[in-house]
Amino acid sequence: MKLAYSTNGFTQVTLPTAVRQIASHGYAAVELLADEPHWSPAASAFERAAVRQALADTGLSVSNVNANTAMVLWPQPMPETVFEPSLSNHDPAVRARRLAFTRAALDFAVEMGAPTVSVTSGRPEAHCLPAEGMRWF
């Protein structure tokens, strides 16, 4: 068994720096946060290459890409829920926005060699029955 640590515990530094710091603590793998401040769907080739280089330099494998939150899609200040836009939102445009984000996170995971990606359905809105949210999800 290998132990991994998530970069979401290192949000005060860049993603490559988080990878290096996690490796310095003896972990064998890392979960990459696919959200700000570490990543956005608009991450440049240079930014992605810096993450790949940090992984190569440290020998860490990627255990997972965490695409549960999508704070990068919101202007400041954040709305009440960190899971919106969600895949279970009643609005098709909102769901499409989250789906595009999730697809970008999947591409990021492939590029980083991650075997898994965590996603969230979100939660049904107050006016929505759980069965409706599940159908939209």
Short mmCIF file of C-alpha atoms in Angstrom, two decimals:
data_model
loop_
_atom_site.label_atom_id
_atom_site.label_comp_id
_atom_site.label_asym_id
_atom_site.label_seq_id
_atom_site.Cartn_x
_atom_site.Cartn_y
_atom_site.Cartn_z
CA MET A 1 0.00 0.00 0.00
CA LYS A 2 1.14 3.53 -0.81
CA LEU A 3 0.12 6.61 1.14
CA ALA A 4 -0.95 9.70 -0.79
CA TYR A 5 -1.68 13.23 0.37
CA SER A 6 -3.94 15.75 -1.34
CA THR A 7 -2.67 19.05 -2.62
CA ASN A 8 -5.84 20.63 -1.20
CA GLY A 9 -3.87 20.75 2.07
CA PHE A 10 -1.32 23.04 0.39
CA THR A 11 -3.45 25.81 -1.10
CA GLN A 12 -1.05 28.58 -0.07
CA VAL A 13 1.52 27.45 -2.66
CA THR A 14 1.51 26.59 -6.36
CA LEU A 15 0.65 23.08 -7.50
CA PRO A 16 4.25 22.16 -8.42
CA THR A 17 5.43 23.43 -5.03
CA ALA A 18 2.69 21.45 -3.28
CA VAL A 19 3.80 18.29 -5.09
CA ARG A 20 7.41 18.87 -4.01
CA GLN A 21 6.43 19.59 -0.40
CA ILE A 22 4.27 16.47 -0.21
CA ALA A 23 7.15 14.39 -1.57
CA SER A 24 9.49 15.90 1.03
CA HIS A 25 7.23 14.49 3.75
CA GLY A 26 7.75 10.96 2.47
CA TYR A 27 4.49 10.30 0.65
CA ALA A 28 4.57 8.01 -2.37
CA ALA A 29 1.62 9.52 -4.21
CA VAL A 30 -0.40 12.69 -4.47
CA GLU A 31 -4.02 13.60 -5.11
CA LEU A 32 -4.18 16.68 -7.34
CA LEU A 33 -6.83 19.30 -6.63
CA ALA A 34 -8.55 20.21 -9.90
CA ASP A 35 -9.71 23.60 -8.68
CA GLU A 36 -8.30 26.91 -7.61
CA PRO A 37 -5.78 27.83 -6.54
CA HIS A 38 -4.03 24.86 -8.16
CA TRP A 39 -5.77 24.34 -11.49
CA SER A 40 -8.35 25.68 -13.87
CA PRO A 41 -9.63 24.40 -17.21
CA ALA A 42 -7.68 27.27 -18.77
CA ALA A 43 -4.33 26.12 -17.33
CA SER A 44 -1.60 26.78 -19.86
CA ALA A 45 0.67 24.17 -21.40
CA PHE A 46 3.50 25.76 -19.39
CA GLU A 47 1.58 25.34 -16.09
CA ARG A 48 0.72 21.73 -16.88
CA ALA A 49 4.33 21.01 -17.86
CA ALA A 50 5.52 22.42 -14.52
CA VAL A 51 3.26 19.97 -12.68
CA ARG A 52 4.48 17.05 -14.80
CA GLN A 53 8.08 18.11 -14.10
CA ALA A 54 7.45 18.24 -10.34
CA LEU A 55 5.95 14.75 -10.50
CA ALA A 56 8.92 13.48 -12.50
CA ASP A 57 11.46 15.19 -10.21
CA THR A 58 9.89 13.74 -7.05
CA GLY A 59 8.88 10.33 -8.37
CA LEU A 60 5.39 10.77 -6.93
CA SER A 61 2.57 8.95 -8.65
CA VAL A 62 -0.84 10.54 -8.94
CA SER A 63 -3.45 8.62 -6.97
CA ASN A 64 -6.42 10.73 -8.03
CA VAL A 65 -7.58 14.03 -9.44
CA ASN A 66 -10.13 15.68 -7.15
CA ALA A 67 -12.75 17.50 -9.23
CA ASN A 68 -15.39 17.75 -6.50
CA THR A 69 -15.45 21.51 -6.17
CA ALA A 70 -15.52 24.08 -8.95
CA MET A 71 -14.75 27.32 -7.15
CA VAL A 72 -12.67 28.44 -10.12
CA LEU A 73 -15.91 28.88 -12.10
CA TRP A 74 -17.33 31.51 -9.75
CA PRO A 75 -16.58 35.19 -9.32
CA GLN A 76 -15.70 36.26 -5.80
CA PRO A 77 -17.36 36.06 -3.34
CA MET A 78 -18.35 32.42 -3.57
CA PRO A 79 -21.99 31.35 -3.55
CA GLU A 80 -23.22 29.40 -0.55
CA THR A 81 -22.48 25.93 -1.91
CA VAL A 82 -19.07 24.90 -3.21
CA PHE A 83 -20.62 22.13 -5.34
CA GLU A 84 -22.39 24.47 -7.76
CA PRO A 85 -22.49 24.51 -10.66
CA SER A 86 -23.49 20.89 -10.18
CA LEU A 87 -24.37 17.93 -12.33
CA SER A 88 -27.72 17.66 -10.54
CA ASN A 89 -28.80 21.30 -10.95
CA HIS A 90 -32.25 21.82 -12.49
CA ASP A 91 -30.88 24.22 -15.13
CA PRO A 92 -29.42 22.49 -18.23
CA ALA A 93 -27.02 25.41 -18.83
CA VAL A 94 -25.62 25.05 -15.31
CA ARG A 95 -25.22 21.29 -15.76
CA ALA A 96 -23.48 21.86 -19.11
CA ARG A 97 -21.04 24.27 -17.46
CA ARG A 98 -20.17 21.65 -14.83
CA LEU A 99 -19.92 18.92 -17.46
CA ALA A 100 -17.40 21.00 -19.43
CA PHE A 101 -15.40 21.52 -16.23
CA THR A 102 -15.50 17.78 -15.49
CA ARG A 103 -14.36 16.89 -19.00
CA ALA A 104 -11.43 19.30 -18.65
CA ALA A 105 -10.55 17.67 -15.30
CA LEU A 106 -10.64 14.25 -17.00
CA ASP A 107 -8.22 15.51 -19.66
CA PHE A 108 -5.98 16.90 -16.90
CA ALA A 109 -6.08 13.52 -15.14
CA VAL A 110 -5.05 11.68 -18.29
CA GLU A 111 -2.18 14.12 -18.84
CA MET A 112 -0.99 13.70 -15.22
CA GLY A 113 -1.28 9.90 -15.27
CA ALA A 114 -4.07 9.73 -12.71
CA PRO A 115 -5.97 6.43 -12.63
CA THR A 116 -9.08 7.98 -11.06
CA VAL A 117 -11.04 11.23 -10.88
CA SER A 118 -13.40 12.16 -8.04
CA VAL A 119 -16.54 14.02 -9.04
CA THR A 120 -19.62 15.05 -7.13
CA SER A 121 -23.23 15.07 -8.16
CA GLY A 122 -23.85 18.18 -6.12
CA ARG A 123 -27.00 18.22 -4.06
CA PRO A 124 -30.57 18.85 -5.11
CA GLU A 125 -31.70 22.42 -4.71
CA ALA A 126 -34.20 23.18 -1.95
CA HIS A 127 -37.17 23.22 -4.35
CA CYS A 128 -36.13 19.96 -6.02
CA LEU A 129 -36.94 16.41 -5.00
CA PRO A 130 -33.90 14.11 -4.69
CA ALA A 131 -35.26 11.89 -7.49
CA GLU A 132 -35.30 14.89 -9.84
CA GLY A 133 -31.70 15.74 -8.99
CA MET A 134 -30.69 12.12 -9.58
CA ARG A 135 -32.42 12.11 -12.97
CA TRP A 136 -30.55 15.24 -14.04
CA PHE A 137 -27.28 13.81 -12.71
#
